[in-house]
Coordinates of C-alpha atoms and ligand atoms in Angstrom, one line a residue:
Chain O
M1 CA 19.2 9.2 -31.2
S2 CA 19.4 12.5 -29.3
W3 CA 20.3 12.7 -25.7
T4 CA 19.1 15.6 -23.6
M5 CA 20.4 16.4 -20.1
H6 CA 17.7 17.8 -17.8
G7 CA 17.1 18.3 -14.1
I8 CA 19.3 20.2 -11.7
G9 CA 23.0 20.1 -12.7
N10 CA 23.9 17.5 -15.1
E11 CA 23.1 14.4 -13.0
Y12 CA 20.4 13.0 -15.3
M13 CA 22.0 11.8 -18.5
T14 CA 18.7 10.6 -19.9
R15 CA 16.3 11.2 -22.8
R16 CA 13.2 13.2 -22.2
V17 CA 10.0 11.1 -21.9
A18 CA 6.5 12.1 -22.6
I19 CA 3.1 10.6 -22.1
I20 CA 1.2 10.6 -25.4
G21 CA -1.8 8.5 -24.7
F22 CA -4.0 7.2 -21.9
G23 CA -6.8 4.7 -21.6
M24 CA -8.7 3.0 -18.7
T25 CA -11.7 0.8 -18.2
P26 CA -14.3 1.9 -15.7
F27 CA -13.3 0.9 -12.1
K28 CA -16.0 -1.6 -10.9
A29 CA -16.5 -4.0 -8.0
R30 CA -16.4 -6.9 -10.4
W31 CA -16.1 -7.6 -14.1
P32 CA -17.5 -11.1 -14.2
D33 CA -17.7 -10.9 -18.0
K34 CA -14.0 -10.1 -18.5
T35 CA -10.8 -11.9 -17.4
Y36 CA -7.8 -10.0 -16.3
F37 CA -6.2 -10.2 -19.7
E38 CA -9.4 -9.1 -21.5
L39 CA -9.6 -6.1 -19.2
A40 CA -5.9 -5.4 -19.9
Y41 CA -6.7 -5.4 -23.6
D42 CA -9.4 -2.8 -23.2
A43 CA -7.2 -0.2 -21.5
C44 CA -4.4 -1.0 -23.9
N45 CA -6.6 -0.5 -26.9
E46 CA -7.9 2.8 -25.6
A47 CA -4.4 4.1 -24.8
L48 CA -3.1 3.1 -28.3
Q49 CA -6.0 4.9 -29.9
D50 CA -5.5 8.0 -27.7
A51 CA -1.8 8.1 -28.9
G52 CA -2.7 7.4 -32.5
I53 CA -0.5 4.3 -32.7
T54 CA -0.9 0.5 -32.9
I55 CA 0.6 -2.3 -30.9
K56 CA 3.2 -2.7 -33.7
D57 CA 4.6 0.7 -32.8
V58 CA 5.3 -0.4 -29.2
D59 CA 8.9 -1.3 -28.6
S60 CA 8.5 -2.7 -25.0
A61 CA 5.8 -3.1 -22.4
V62 CA 5.8 -2.9 -18.6
Y63 CA 3.0 -4.6 -16.7
G64 CA 1.7 -3.5 -13.3
I65 CA 0.0 -6.5 -11.7
Y66 CA 0.0 -6.9 -7.9
N67 CA -1.5 -10.1 -6.7
D68 CA -1.2 -13.6 -8.3
L69 CA -3.9 -14.9 -5.9
F70 CA -6.4 -12.3 -7.2
E71 CA -5.7 -13.3 -10.7
R72 CA -5.7 -17.1 -9.9
Q73 CA -2.6 -17.2 -12.0
F74 CA 1.1 -16.9 -11.3
M75 CA 3.0 -14.9 -13.9
P76 CA -0.2 -13.4 -15.3
D77 CA 1.9 -10.8 -17.2
I78 CA 2.9 -13.3 -19.9
Y79 CA -0.7 -14.0 -20.7
V80 CA -1.4 -10.3 -20.9
N81 CA 1.5 -9.9 -23.2
D82 CA 0.0 -12.7 -25.5
Y83 CA -3.4 -11.2 -25.4
I84 CA -2.5 -7.7 -26.4
G85 CA -0.2 -9.1 -29.2
N86 CA 3.1 -7.8 -28.0
I87 CA 4.9 -10.7 -29.5
D88 CA 8.7 -10.9 -29.9
K89 CA 9.2 -7.8 -27.9
P90 CA 10.0 -7.4 -24.2
G91 CA 7.2 -7.3 -21.6
T92 CA 8.3 -7.0 -17.9
R93 CA 6.1 -7.2 -14.8
V94 CA 6.4 -4.9 -11.8
T95 CA 4.7 -5.7 -8.6
T96 CA 5.0 -3.5 -5.5
G97 CA 1.7 -3.8 -3.7
G98 CA -0.5 -0.7 -3.8
A99 CA 2.4 1.2 -5.3
T100 CA 2.6 -1.1 -8.3
G101 CA 1.2 1.5 -10.7
G102 CA 3.6 4.2 -9.7
F103 CA 6.6 1.9 -9.8
T104 CA 5.4 0.6 -13.3
V105 CA 5.3 4.2 -14.6
R106 CA 8.8 4.6 -13.2
T107 CA 10.0 1.5 -15.0
G108 CA 8.4 2.5 -18.2
Y109 CA 10.1 5.9 -17.9
A110 CA 13.4 4.2 -17.5
E111 CA 12.8 2.0 -20.7
V112 CA 12.4 5.2 -22.8
A113 CA 14.8 7.5 -20.9
S114 CA 17.6 4.9 -21.2
G115 CA 17.1 4.4 -25.0
L116 CA 16.0 0.8 -24.6
A117 CA 12.6 1.7 -26.1
D118 CA 11.3 4.7 -28.1
I119 CA 7.7 3.8 -27.3
C120 CA 6.8 1.9 -24.1
L121 CA 3.4 0.7 -23.1
V122 CA 2.7 0.9 -19.4
L123 CA -0.2 -1.3 -18.6
G124 CA -1.8 -2.1 -15.2
V125 CA -4.5 -4.5 -14.5
E126 CA -6.1 -6.2 -11.5
K127 CA -9.0 -8.5 -10.7
C128 CA -9.8 -9.3 -7.0
N129 CA -13.4 -10.2 -6.5
D130 CA -13.1 -13.7 -8.0
C131 CA -11.8 -14.5 -4.5
Y132 CA -14.8 -15.8 -2.6
D133 CA -15.3 -16.5 1.1
K134 CA -17.6 -19.4 1.6
Q135 CA -18.1 -18.8 5.4
T136 CA -19.7 -15.4 4.9
G137 CA -20.9 -15.8 1.3
T138 CA -19.1 -12.6 0.3
T139 CA -15.8 -11.8 -1.5
T140 CA -14.1 -9.3 0.8
P141 CA -12.7 -11.5 3.6
E142 CA -11.1 -13.7 1.0
V143 CA -9.8 -10.7 -0.9
L144 CA -8.3 -9.4 2.4
K145 CA -6.7 -12.9 3.0
A146 CA -5.2 -12.9 -0.5
I147 CA -3.7 -9.5 0.4
A148 CA -2.6 -10.6 3.8
Y149 CA -0.3 -13.2 2.3
S150 CA 1.9 -10.2 1.3
A151 CA 2.7 -9.7 5.0
D152 CA 5.7 -11.6 6.4
M153 CA 4.5 -15.2 6.7
T154 CA 6.6 -16.0 9.8
W155 CA 6.2 -12.9 12.0
E156 CA 3.1 -11.0 10.8
F157 CA 0.5 -13.0 8.7
P158 CA -0.2 -15.5 11.6
L159 CA -1.3 -12.6 13.9
G160 CA -4.1 -11.2 11.8
M161 CA -2.6 -8.1 10.4
L162 CA -4.4 -6.8 7.3
A163 CA -3.9 -4.0 4.9
A164 CA -6.0 -1.5 6.9
S165 CA -4.1 -2.3 10.1
S166 CA -0.7 -1.6 8.6
Y167 CA -2.0 1.9 7.7
V168 CA -4.0 2.4 10.9
V169 CA -0.9 1.9 13.1
L170 CA 0.8 4.7 11.2
V171 CA -2.2 7.0 11.5
N172 CA -2.6 6.2 15.2
A173 CA 1.1 6.9 15.9
H174 CA 0.9 10.1 14.0
F175 CA -2.2 11.1 16.0
N176 CA -0.5 10.3 19.2
K177 CA 2.4 12.6 18.3
Y178 CA 0.5 15.5 16.6
G179 CA -3.1 15.3 17.7
N180 CA -4.3 14.8 14.1
P181 CA -5.8 13.5 11.8
T182 CA -8.9 13.4 13.9
E183 CA -11.8 11.2 13.0
E184 CA -13.7 14.2 11.7
Q185 CA -10.7 15.3 9.6
M186 CA -10.4 11.8 8.1
A187 CA -14.2 12.0 7.4
K188 CA -13.7 15.2 5.4
V189 CA -11.2 13.3 3.1
S190 CA -13.9 10.6 2.5
I191 CA -16.6 13.2 1.8
K192 CA -14.2 15.1 -0.6
N193 CA -13.1 12.0 -2.6
H194 CA -16.4 10.3 -2.8
G195 CA -17.9 13.7 -3.8
N196 CA -15.2 14.3 -6.5
A197 CA -16.1 10.9 -8.0
F198 CA -19.5 12.2 -9.2
N199 CA -17.5 14.1 -11.9
N200 CA -15.6 11.0 -13.0
P201 CA -17.8 8.7 -15.3
K202 CA -15.3 5.8 -14.7
A203 CA -15.4 6.0 -10.9
Q204 CA -16.8 3.2 -8.8
A205 CA -18.0 5.0 -5.7
P206 CA -19.5 8.5 -6.1
M207 CA -21.3 9.2 -2.9
K208 CA -22.8 12.3 -1.2
L209 CA -21.9 12.0 2.5
T210 CA -21.9 13.9 5.7
I211 CA -19.4 13.7 8.6
E212 CA -22.0 11.7 10.6
D213 CA -22.3 9.2 7.7
V214 CA -18.6 8.5 7.8
L215 CA -18.3 8.4 11.6
N216 CA -21.3 6.1 11.9
S217 CA -20.2 3.7 9.2
R218 CA -19.0 0.2 10.3
I219 CA -15.8 0.1 12.3
I220 CA -13.0 -1.8 10.5
C221 CA -10.0 -1.3 12.7
Y222 CA -9.9 1.5 15.2
P223 CA -10.3 4.3 14.3
F224 CA -10.9 3.5 10.6
K225 CA -14.5 3.1 9.6
M226 CA -15.8 1.5 6.4
L227 CA -16.0 4.9 4.7
D228 CA -12.4 5.7 5.6
C229 CA -11.3 2.8 3.4
C230 CA -11.1 2.5 -0.3
L231 CA -13.0 -0.3 -2.1
Y232 CA -11.4 -3.1 -3.9
S233 CA -11.9 -2.7 -7.6
E234 CA -11.3 -4.5 -10.9
A235 CA -10.0 -2.4 -13.8
S236 CA -7.1 -1.7 -16.1
A237 CA -5.3 1.5 -17.0
A238 CA -2.6 2.1 -19.7
L239 CA -0.2 4.9 -20.7
I240 CA 1.9 5.2 -23.8
L241 CA 5.3 6.7 -23.2
A242 CA 7.4 8.1 -26.0
S243 CA 10.8 9.6 -26.5
E244 CA 11.1 13.3 -27.7
E245 CA 12.0 12.2 -31.2
K246 CA 8.9 10.0 -31.4
V247 CA 6.7 12.8 -30.0
K248 CA 7.9 14.9 -33.0
E249 CA 7.7 12.1 -35.5
L250 CA 4.2 11.2 -34.5
K251 CA 3.2 14.9 -34.2
A252 CA 1.7 13.9 -30.8
E253 CA -1.1 16.3 -30.0
N254 CA -1.0 16.0 -26.2
P255 CA 2.5 15.3 -25.0
V256 CA 3.0 15.7 -21.2
W257 CA 6.5 15.3 -20.0
I258 CA 7.6 13.1 -17.1
T259 CA 10.1 15.5 -15.5
G260 CA 10.5 13.8 -12.1
V261 CA 10.4 10.2 -10.8
G262 CA 11.1 9.2 -7.3
A263 CA 10.7 6.0 -5.4
A264 CA 11.8 4.5 -2.1
C265 CA 11.1 1.6 0.2
T266 CA 11.2 2.0 4.0
D267 CA 11.3 -0.9 6.6
A268 CA 8.5 -3.4 5.8
F269 CA 8.8 -4.4 9.5
I270 CA 7.1 -1.4 11.1
G271 CA 8.7 -2.3 14.4
N272 CA 12.2 -1.7 13.0
R273 CA 11.4 2.0 12.2
K274 CA 12.8 4.8 14.2
S275 CA 9.4 6.6 14.1
I276 CA 6.2 4.5 13.6
G277 CA 4.0 7.5 12.7
A278 CA 5.7 8.4 9.5
L279 CA 6.7 7.0 6.1
P280 CA 10.2 8.2 5.3
S281 CA 9.8 6.4 2.0
N282 CA 7.1 9.1 1.0
I283 CA 9.5 11.9 1.9
A284 CA 12.4 10.3 0.0
A285 CA 10.4 9.5 -3.1
A286 CA 8.9 13.1 -3.2
K287 CA 12.3 14.7 -2.7
Q288 CA 13.9 12.6 -5.4
A289 CA 11.1 13.4 -7.9
Y290 CA 11.0 17.1 -7.1
K291 CA 14.8 17.4 -7.3
M292 CA 14.9 15.7 -10.7
A293 CA 12.1 18.1 -11.9
G294 CA 14.1 21.1 -10.5
L295 CA 11.4 21.9 -7.9
D296 CA 11.7 22.9 -4.2
Y297 CA 10.2 20.5 -1.7
K298 CA 9.4 23.4 0.7
N299 CA 7.6 25.3 -2.0
I300 CA 6.0 22.5 -3.9
K301 CA 2.3 23.3 -3.2
K302 CA 2.7 26.6 -5.2
E303 CA 4.3 24.8 -8.1
L304 CA 1.5 22.4 -8.8
D305 CA -2.0 22.6 -10.3
V306 CA -3.2 19.3 -9.1
A307 CA -2.1 16.2 -7.1
E308 CA -3.4 12.6 -7.3
L309 CA -2.4 11.0 -3.9
H310 CA -2.7 7.5 -2.6
D311 CA -5.8 7.6 -0.4
A312 CA -6.2 3.9 0.3
F313 CA -7.2 5.1 3.7
T314 CA -8.4 8.7 4.6
G315 CA -5.8 9.2 7.4
Q316 CA -2.9 8.3 5.1
E317 CA -4.0 11.0 2.6
V318 CA -3.7 13.6 5.4
I319 CA -0.2 12.4 6.4
S320 CA 0.8 12.5 2.7
Y321 CA -0.1 16.2 2.6
E322 CA 2.8 16.6 5.1
E323 CA 5.2 14.0 3.7
L324 CA 4.9 15.3 0.1
G325 CA 5.7 18.8 1.3
F326 CA 2.4 20.5 0.9
V327 CA 2.3 21.5 4.6
E328 CA 4.6 21.1 7.6
Y329 CA 4.6 17.9 9.6
G330 CA 1.6 17.9 11.9
K331 CA -0.4 20.4 9.9
G332 CA -2.2 18.0 7.6
G333 CA -5.4 17.9 9.6
A334 CA -5.6 21.7 9.7
W335 CA -5.1 21.8 5.9
I336 CA -8.2 19.7 5.2
D337 CA -10.1 21.8 7.8
D338 CA -9.1 24.9 5.8
G339 CA -10.3 23.3 2.5
G340 CA -6.8 23.3 1.0
P341 CA -7.2 20.0 -0.9
E342 CA -10.8 20.6 -2.0
M343 CA -11.7 21.0 -5.8
H344 CA -11.6 24.8 -5.4
G345 CA -8.9 24.9 -2.6
E346 CA -5.3 25.8 -2.7
L347 CA -4.2 22.6 -4.4
P348 CA -7.0 20.2 -5.5
V349 CA -6.1 16.6 -4.3
N350 CA -7.7 13.7 -6.1
P351 CA -10.2 15.3 -8.5
S352 CA -10.6 11.7 -9.9
G353 CA -12.0 10.7 -6.6
G354 CA -8.8 8.9 -5.8
L355 CA -8.8 5.3 -4.5
I356 CA -11.7 6.1 -2.2
G357 CA -13.9 7.6 -4.9
C358 CA -12.7 6.1 -8.2
G359 CA -11.5 2.8 -6.8
H360 CA -8.4 0.7 -6.1
A361 CA -7.7 -1.8 -8.8
V362 CA -4.3 -2.3 -7.3
G363 CA -1.9 -2.8 -10.3
A364 CA -3.9 -0.3 -12.3
T365 CA -4.4 2.4 -9.6
G366 CA -1.1 4.3 -9.9
I367 CA -1.5 4.3 -13.7
M368 CA -5.0 5.6 -13.3
S369 CA -3.7 8.4 -11.0
T370 CA -0.9 9.3 -13.4
G371 CA -3.4 9.2 -16.3
E372 CA -5.7 11.5 -14.4
A373 CA -2.8 14.0 -13.9
Y374 CA -2.1 13.6 -17.7
L375 CA -5.8 14.3 -18.5
Q376 CA -5.8 17.3 -16.2
L377 CA -2.7 18.8 -17.8
T378 CA -4.1 18.3 -21.3
E379 CA -7.4 19.9 -20.1
R380 CA -9.4 16.8 -21.0
A381 CA -10.7 16.0 -17.6
G382 CA -14.3 17.0 -18.3
K383 CA -16.4 18.2 -15.3
R384 CA -13.6 17.6 -12.9
Q385 CA -11.1 19.8 -14.8
V386 CA -9.1 22.1 -12.5
P387 CA -7.6 25.4 -13.9
I388 CA -4.1 24.7 -15.3
T389 CA -1.9 27.8 -14.6
K390 CA 1.5 26.2 -13.8
G391 CA 1.2 23.3 -16.1
R392 CA 2.4 20.8 -13.5
A393 CA 0.9 17.9 -11.6
I394 CA 2.0 14.9 -9.5
S395 CA 0.8 11.4 -8.9
H396 CA 1.7 9.3 -5.9
S397 CA 1.5 5.7 -5.0
I398 CA 2.0 3.8 -1.7
G399 CA 1.9 0.1 -1.1
G400 CA 3.2 -3.1 0.4
P401 CA 3.5 -4.5 3.9
G402 CA 3.8 -1.7 6.3
A403 CA 3.0 0.6 3.4
A404 CA 6.8 0.5 2.7
Y405 CA 6.8 1.3 -1.0
S406 CA 6.3 4.9 -2.2
A407 CA 6.5 6.4 -5.7
V408 CA 6.0 10.0 -6.9
I409 CA 5.8 11.1 -10.5
V410 CA 6.0 14.8 -11.7
L411 CA 4.3 15.7 -15.0
E412 CA 4.7 18.9 -16.9
R413 CA 3.0 20.0 -20.2
Chain E
M1 CA -28.0 -5.3 -18.7
T2 CA -26.3 -8.5 -17.6
K3 CA -23.6 -10.0 -19.8
E4 CA -23.0 -13.7 -20.2
Y5 CA -20.4 -15.4 -18.0
H6 CA -19.6 -18.8 -16.5
E7 CA -18.2 -19.3 -13.0
I8 CA -16.6 -22.3 -11.2
D9 CA -15.5 -23.0 -7.6
D10 CA -11.8 -23.2 -7.3
I11 CA -9.0 -23.3 -4.6
I12 CA -5.2 -23.2 -4.6
V13 CA -3.5 -25.3 -1.9
I14 CA 0.3 -25.8 -1.4
H15 CA 1.7 -27.9 1.5
Y16 CA 5.0 -27.0 3.1
K17 CA 7.6 -28.3 5.5
Y18 CA 9.0 -24.9 6.1
S19 CA 12.3 -24.2 7.8
F20 CA 12.8 -21.0 9.9
G21 CA 16.5 -21.2 8.9
G22 CA 18.7 -18.9 11.0
Q23 CA 15.8 -17.7 12.9
S24 CA 15.0 -21.2 14.2
R25 CA 16.5 -20.6 17.6
F26 CA 13.8 -18.1 18.5
F27 CA 11.1 -20.7 17.8
I28 CA 13.0 -23.6 19.5
E29 CA 13.5 -21.5 22.7
L30 CA 9.9 -20.4 22.6
K31 CA 8.6 -23.9 22.2
N32 CA 10.9 -25.7 24.7
N33 CA 11.6 -23.0 27.3
K34 CA 9.0 -20.2 27.0
Q35 CA 12.0 -17.9 26.5
I36 CA 11.8 -14.9 24.0
M37 CA 15.1 -14.5 22.3
G38 CA 16.6 -11.5 20.5
T39 CA 19.8 -10.9 18.7
K40 CA 22.4 -8.2 19.4
C41 CA 24.8 -6.6 16.9
P42 CA 28.3 -6.6 18.4
K43 CA 29.1 -3.4 16.6
C44 CA 26.1 -1.0 16.8
K45 CA 24.5 -2.8 19.9
T46 CA 21.1 -2.9 18.2
V47 CA 19.0 -5.6 19.9
Y48 CA 16.6 -7.1 17.3
C49 CA 13.3 -8.7 18.1
P50 CA 12.2 -10.2 15.7
P51 CA 15.7 -11.5 15.7
R52 CA 18.0 -11.5 12.6
I53 CA 21.3 -13.3 12.3
A54 CA 23.0 -10.4 10.6
C55 CA 22.8 -6.7 11.2
A56 CA 21.5 -4.7 8.2
K57 CA 23.3 -1.6 9.3
C58 CA 26.8 -3.0 10.0
Y59 CA 26.7 -6.3 8.1
E60 CA 28.0 -8.0 11.2
T61 CA 26.8 -11.4 12.5
T62 CA 24.6 -10.9 15.6
E63 CA 24.6 -12.8 18.9
W64 CA 21.6 -14.5 20.5
I65 CA 20.5 -13.1 23.8
P66 CA 17.5 -13.9 26.1
L67 CA 15.0 -11.0 26.5
K68 CA 12.6 -10.2 29.3
D69 CA 8.9 -11.0 28.6
T70 CA 7.8 -7.6 29.7
G71 CA 7.6 -4.5 27.4
E72 CA 5.7 -1.5 26.2
I73 CA 3.1 -1.0 23.4
K74 CA 4.5 1.3 20.8
V75 CA 1.3 1.4 18.7
S76 CA -1.8 -0.8 18.3
T77 CA -5.2 -1.2 16.7
L78 CA -8.4 -3.0 17.5
V79 CA -9.6 -5.0 14.5
W80 CA -13.4 -5.3 13.9
Y81 CA -13.4 -6.7 10.4
S82 CA -10.8 -9.1 9.0
T83 CA -9.7 -11.6 6.5
S84 CA -11.5 -15.0 6.2
A85 CA -8.6 -16.5 8.2
F86 CA -9.3 -14.2 11.2
I87 CA -12.9 -13.0 10.9
Q88 CA -14.0 -15.6 13.6
N89 CA -11.6 -13.9 16.0
I90 CA -13.0 -10.3 15.9
P91 CA -12.7 -8.1 17.8
Y92 CA -9.0 -8.5 18.4
A93 CA -6.0 -6.2 19.1
V94 CA -2.7 -6.3 17.4
G95 CA 0.2 -4.0 18.0
Y96 CA 4.0 -3.5 18.0
I97 CA 5.6 -4.2 21.4
Q98 CA 9.1 -3.2 22.3
L99 CA 10.4 -5.8 24.9
D100 CA 12.5 -4.5 27.7
G101 CA 16.1 -4.6 26.4
A102 CA 15.1 -4.7 22.7
S103 CA 15.7 -1.9 20.2
T104 CA 13.0 -2.9 17.8
A105 CA 9.3 -3.7 18.3
I106 CA 7.6 -7.0 17.5
N107 CA 4.2 -7.4 16.0
Q108 CA 2.0 -9.5 18.3
G109 CA -1.6 -10.0 19.5
I110 CA -2.6 -8.1 22.7
F111 CA -5.3 -10.0 24.6
S112 CA -7.5 -8.5 27.3
D113 CA -10.6 -9.5 29.2
N114 CA -11.9 -6.0 28.7
L115 CA -10.8 -5.1 25.1
V116 CA -11.2 -1.3 24.7
P117 CA -8.8 1.1 23.0
S118 CA -7.5 2.6 26.3
K119 CA -6.3 -0.9 27.3
V120 CA -4.0 -1.2 24.4
K121 CA -2.8 2.4 24.1
P122 CA 0.9 3.3 23.3
G123 CA 3.0 3.4 26.4
K124 CA 0.9 0.7 28.2
R125 CA 3.0 -2.0 29.9
V126 CA 2.4 -5.6 28.8
R127 CA 3.7 -9.1 29.6
A128 CA 3.9 -12.2 27.5
V129 CA 1.6 -15.1 28.2
F130 CA 2.4 -18.5 26.7
K131 CA 0.2 -21.3 25.4
K132 CA 0.7 -24.6 27.3
E133 CA 0.5 -26.4 23.9
R134 CA 3.3 -24.8 21.9
E135 CA 4.2 -25.6 18.3
G136 CA 7.2 -23.3 17.9
K137 CA 5.2 -20.6 16.1
I138 CA 4.7 -16.9 16.6
T139 CA 1.2 -17.6 17.8
D140 CA 2.6 -19.6 20.8
F141 CA 2.5 -16.5 22.9
F142 CA 0.7 -13.1 23.1
F143 CA 0.8 -10.1 25.3
V144 CA -1.7 -9.0 28.1
P145 CA -1.9 -5.7 30.1
I146 CA 0.5 -6.1 33.0
D147 CA -2.3 -5.8 35.5
E148 CA -4.2 -8.7 33.9
Y149 CA -1.1 -11.0 33.9
D150 CA -1.9 -13.0 37.0
D151 CA -5.4 -13.7 35.9
W152 CA -4.2 -14.9 32.4
I153 CA -1.6 -17.4 33.7
Q154 CA -4.3 -19.0 35.9
K155 CA -6.3 -20.0 32.8
P156 CA -5.9 -23.7 32.1
E157 CA -4.6 -23.3 28.5
F158 CA -1.9 -20.7 29.4
E159 CA 1.2 -20.2 31.6
G160 CA 3.8 -17.7 32.4
G161 CA 7.3 -17.6 30.9
K162 CA 10.9 -17.5 32.2
N163 CA 11.2 -13.8 32.0
G164 CA 14.7 -13.6 30.7
Ligands
LIG1 ZN1 24.9 -3.3 13.7

């Protein structure tokens, strides 16, 4: 077993870890013909094939599954472990709300970097639209209720907070301080991400939109409209992580190295935060990940070819431009106005369509985002391929009550 | 192309007799005395509302103190589409309110007879109104714009508090 020190200084006494395979199912509103474990099998199978290995080669697995109520099953991970045949080997669940995928990649990284595993399967899966609201005869209000149970049951759930409202208070507070993002700037994010989804055959929501379409869509919670919000999706996504020795042994064709991982949790009780219009967890996660990769937070935009950000809501994507160091605080709105994050802009953000265009199958989402960054760096992203000149990309996940969890992953080829 | 599948109706129900533990005093004072309580850290002087019996910064045991029932909106939103538990209430406003004397802000409903975004803007002064029928739960009270307070406490199901 070889140990390689990397990062700035000698702080990281860890083995190098590469992504050697990726698979995902299409993101869809509902897969009535597949259970969550059957969906998990499909992405797992595709990732194993992409890496040129079988389940027998996997030493350990990490499962990203957010919501037991969605799955109608507590501890769904053990049934995924059964179904994919990962028998007599460890399988561990990670669950951190919308950030589940990013935190699952981080945990998979740790499995390999620490030497606990030479090959680790990182597998995310989520159903949601089996939840059903009899009052309205639709799924969404019951899906939202299943999510709302993540809010503090004593102080927050009884008041009618929902996922959108925990993000919208951040965006409103940011707007009150900096005058952006405006409703028009948020609409531009929706247009961009729904538009990018046309080039992603596995995306749920490709749409050609105008600013008026977004502004005139149904109000959800002020000032978020329907088209500012991602859709709930069902899907699975999987990555195969391998040690440097395994990469050589398997003669892996497309290794992409995980050179930085960062994660942080800020106050889940928004009212305890010093500043409501910010997610210090985003800044902390980004700084950790960049530092580990030897990158400068202040210059990060010039170091990257592509970024997959957590756009559960348009306004949060704009704030993330600032918190992940692409632009100064307060300048996020101006950057989308200038076309910075567009496909042909300074730094393309969410060529996959992101959560808004590709979809948000919660536990699978951050693994999809990381997989998209992997496909981009291996130049296998088809019609949405961006030019790779620096050989570097990031993926980003946010989640949980008050959007308190954040994870950032840096990939280099 | 439709694929074969079979669906059933299902539901998960769990009953509780849930204890609020160390936070119980907040709910007892709310129910019995219409008094909003906070807790103060003896070391860093942070006044928590929602209260907590230990300070996360200093790891000191906090002390219970009564708070005023007036405060300021830090941030809010108007909700027009919601979960199946709340969809019958739309539109409604929720926000974070910092009570006078508190260091943190509490999540709470903001009610108004004319619910428009300008009524619930950050910086707006609000005052707590209490339900006459209280159960010792966070929904026993809500906030209203200070200029609507007198109207709200005249309504048969509501009343004013002790105000610290
Ligand atoms: Zn203290």
